[in-house]
CSV table of C-alpha atoms in Angstrom, one decimal:
chain,number,residue,atom,x,y,z
D,428,MET,CA,-18.0,21.3,-4.7
D,429,SER,CA,-15.7,18.6,-2.9
D,430,ARG,CA,-16.6,16.2,-5.7
D,431,MET,CA,-15.4,18.9,-8.3
D,432,LEU,CA,-12.2,19.5,-6.5
D,433,HIS,CA,-11.8,15.7,-6.6
D,434,VAL,CA,-12.2,15.8,-10.4
D,435,LEU,CA,-10.0,18.7,-10.8
D,436,ILE,CA,-7.1,17.1,-8.7
D,437,HIS,CA,-7.5,13.8,-10.9
D,438,MET,CA,-7.4,15.8,-14.0
D,439,ASP,CA,-4.0,17.6,-12.8
D,440,ARG,CA,-2.5,14.5,-11.5
D,441,HIS,CA,-3.6,11.6,-13.4
D,442,VAL,CA,-5.0,12.4,-17.0
D,443,LYS,CA,-4.3,15.3,-19.3
D,444,ARG,CA,-7.8,15.2,-20.9
D,445,ALA,CA,-11.1,13.7,-19.4
D,446,THR,CA,-14.3,12.7,-21.3
D,447,SER,CA,-17.6,13.4,-19.7
D,448,GLU,CA,-18.2,9.7,-19.5
D,449,THR,CA,-14.9,9.2,-17.8
D,450,ILE,CA,-15.6,11.8,-14.9
D,451,ALA,CA,-19.3,10.5,-14.8
D,452,LYS,CA,-18.2,6.9,-14.1
D,453,MET,CA,-15.7,8.3,-11.4
D,454,LEU,CA,-18.6,10.4,-9.9
D,455,ASP,CA,-21.2,7.7,-10.4
D,456,THR,CA,-23.4,10.0,-12.2
D,457,ASN,CA,-24.6,10.8,-15.9
D,458,PRO,CA,-22.2,12.3,-18.6
D,459,VAL,CA,-25.1,15.0,-19.0
D,460,VAL,CA,-24.8,16.0,-15.3
D,461,VAL,CA,-21.1,16.2,-15.8
D,462,ARG,CA,-21.3,18.4,-19.0
D,463,ARG,CA,-23.6,20.8,-17.0
D,464,MET,CA,-21.4,21.0,-14.0
D,465,MET,CA,-18.1,21.3,-16.3
D,466,ALA,CA,-19.8,24.3,-18.4
D,467,GLY,CA,-19.5,26.3,-15.0
D,468,PHE,CA,-15.9,25.8,-15.0
D,469,ARG,CA,-15.4,26.5,-18.7
D,470,GLU,CA,-17.2,29.7,-18.2
D,471,ALA,CA,-14.8,30.4,-15.4
D,472,GLY,CA,-11.9,29.8,-17.6
D,473,ILE,CA,-10.5,26.9,-15.4
D,474,VAL,CA,-11.1,24.1,-18.1
D,475,THR,CA,-11.6,24.1,-21.9
D,476,SER,CA,-13.4,21.4,-23.7
D,477,GLU,CA,-13.1,19.8,-27.4
D,478,LYS,CA,-15.5,17.7,-28.9
D,479,GLY,CA,-15.1,14.7,-31.1
D,480,HIS,CA,-12.8,11.7,-31.1
D,481,GLY,CA,-9.9,12.4,-28.6
D,482,GLY,CA,-11.8,15.2,-27.0
D,483,GLY,CA,-12.8,16.0,-23.5
D,484,TRP,CA,-12.0,18.5,-20.8
D,485,GLU,CA,-8.8,19.8,-20.0
D,486,LEU,CA,-7.3,22.2,-17.3
D,487,THR,CA,-6.5,25.6,-18.7
D,488,ARG,CA,-4.1,26.4,-15.6
D,489,GLY,CA,-2.2,24.7,-13.1
D,490,LEU,CA,-4.1,24.3,-9.5
D,491,ASP,CA,-1.6,26.6,-8.0
D,492,ARG,CA,-3.8,29.4,-9.9
D,493,ILE,CA,-7.2,27.9,-9.0
D,494,SER,CA,-8.7,29.0,-5.6
D,495,LEU,CA,-11.6,27.2,-3.7
D,496,LEU,CA,-13.3,30.6,-4.4
D,497,ASP,CA,-13.0,30.1,-8.0
D,498,VAL,CA,-14.4,26.5,-7.6
D,499,TYR,CA,-17.1,27.6,-5.4
D,500,ARG,CA,-18.3,30.3,-7.9
D,501,ALA,CA,-17.8,27.7,-10.8
D,502,VAL,CA,-20.3,25.2,-9.2
D,503,GLY,CA,-22.8,28.2,-9.2
D,504,ALA,CA,-22.1,29.7,-5.6
D,505,PRO,CA,-24.8,27.6,-3.9
D,506,GLY,CA,-26.1,28.7,-0.6
D,507,LEU,CA,-23.7,27.7,2.4
D,508,PHE,CA,-26.2,27.6,5.2
D,509,ASN,CA,-29.7,26.1,5.4
D,510,ILE,CA,-30.3,27.3,9.0
D,511,GLY,CA,-31.5,30.7,8.4
D,512,PRO,CA,-34.7,32.5,8.2
D,513,ASP,CA,-37.6,31.4,6.1
D,514,ALA,CA,-38.2,33.3,2.8
D,515,GLU,CA,-41.3,34.8,4.0
D,516,GLU,CA,-41.2,37.9,6.1
D,517,ALA,CA,-42.2,37.0,9.8
D,518,THR,CA,-45.1,38.7,11.2
D,519,CYS,CA,-44.1,37.8,15.0
D,520,LEU,CA,-41.7,40.3,16.6
D,521,VAL,CA,-39.9,37.5,18.3
D,522,GLU,CA,-39.6,35.8,14.8
D,523,ARG,CA,-38.2,38.9,13.2
D,524,ALA,CA,-35.6,39.7,16.1
D,525,VAL,CA,-34.3,35.9,15.5
D,526,ASP,CA,-34.3,36.5,11.8
D,527,ALA,CA,-32.4,39.6,12.0
D,528,ARG,CA,-29.7,38.1,14.2
D,529,MET,CA,-29.5,34.9,12.2
D,530,ASP,CA,-29.2,37.0,8.9
D,531,GLU,CA,-26.4,39.1,10.4
D,532,THR,CA,-24.5,36.0,11.8
D,533,LEU,CA,-24.8,34.1,8.7
D,534,ASP,CA,-23.6,37.0,6.5
D,535,GLU,CA,-20.6,37.5,8.8
D,536,ALA,CA,-19.9,33.8,8.6
D,537,GLU,CA,-20.3,33.5,4.8
D,538,ARG,CA,-17.8,36.6,4.3
D,539,LEU,CA,-15.3,34.8,6.5
D,540,VAL,CA,-15.6,31.3,4.6
D,541,MET,CA,-15.4,33.3,1.1
D,542,ALA,CA,-12.2,34.9,2.3
D,543,ARG,CA,-10.8,31.7,3.5
D,544,PHE,CA,-11.8,30.1,0.2
D,545,ALA,CA,-9.9,32.8,-1.6
D,546,GLU,CA,-6.8,32.1,0.3
D,547,ILE,CA,-6.8,28.3,-0.3
D,548,LEU,CA,-5.4,27.0,-3.5
D,549,VAL,CA,-6.4,23.4,-5.2
D,550,SER,CA,-2.9,22.8,-5.1
D,551,ASP,CA,-2.8,23.2,-1.4
D,552,VAL,CA,-5.6,20.5,-1.3
D,553,ALA,CA,-3.7,18.3,-3.7
D,554,ASP,CA,-0.6,18.5,-1.9
D,555,ASP,CA,-2.3,17.8,1.4
D,556,PHE,CA,-3.4,14.6,-0.5
D,557,GLU,CA,-0.1,13.7,-1.5
D,558,ALA,CA,1.4,14.2,2.2
D,559,ARG,CA,-1.5,11.9,3.5
D,560,PHE,CA,-1.0,9.2,0.8
D,561,ALA,CA,2.8,9.3,1.5
D,562,ALA,CA,2.3,9.0,5.2
D,563,MET,CA,-0.2,6.2,4.9
D,564,LYS,CA,2.1,4.3,2.7
D,565,GLN,CA,5.2,4.8,4.9
D,566,GLU,CA,3.1,3.4,7.9
D,567,GLY,CA,2.1,0.4,5.6
D,568,LYS,CA,-1.6,1.4,5.3
D,569,ILE,CA,-1.4,1.4,1.7
D,570,SER,CA,0.5,-0.9,-0.4
D,571,ASP,CA,2.2,-0.5,-3.7
D,572,GLU,CA,-0.6,-2.3,-5.2
D,573,HIS,CA,-2.9,0.5,-4.2
D,574,VAL,CA,-4.1,1.9,-7.5
D,575,HIS,CA,-6.9,4.2,-8.4
D,576,ARG,CA,-8.8,3.3,-11.7
D,577,TRP,CA,-10.4,5.9,-13.8
D,578,ASP,CA,-11.8,4.2,-16.9
D,579,GLY,CA,-8.9,1.8,-17.3
D,580,ILE,CA,-6.2,4.8,-16.4
D,581,GLN,CA,-4.2,3.5,-13.4
D,582,SER,CA,-2.2,5.5,-11.0
D,583,ASP,CA,-0.3,4.6,-7.8
D,584,GLN,CA,-2.0,7.6,-6.0
D,585,ALA,CA,-5.6,8.1,-4.8
């Protein structure tokens, strides 16, 4: 999910349209993997795609209209926790009691995380980046020469 937030912020701040190849280079992965990941964002109405020369992926709305919950769902709503009970029903009564309490606790935690994801906009994350970048630049930790290359596209932020 964090990698896709990274992609969305770059698309908003640095390029209007990005090819699967460009995104793949940024993520150090294969363009086929990118197309598979971006398909969920297209289905969610977050991006649109255009094939052919000059084509690529483009945001359909501003980051201020995309929540972390939207992104979470677009990446397929993966499990948040990997510490719960096994898939098989326990035969031991102690294990059943443990599993029941773990399920209850993890369900409550997931509800809280989902509620928080719904409150946070991707623009909030992008704004946090901007503030951190500005502070580091002011402190001299980042020079004016600091650039982020995204397939030949340069930006003074990232």
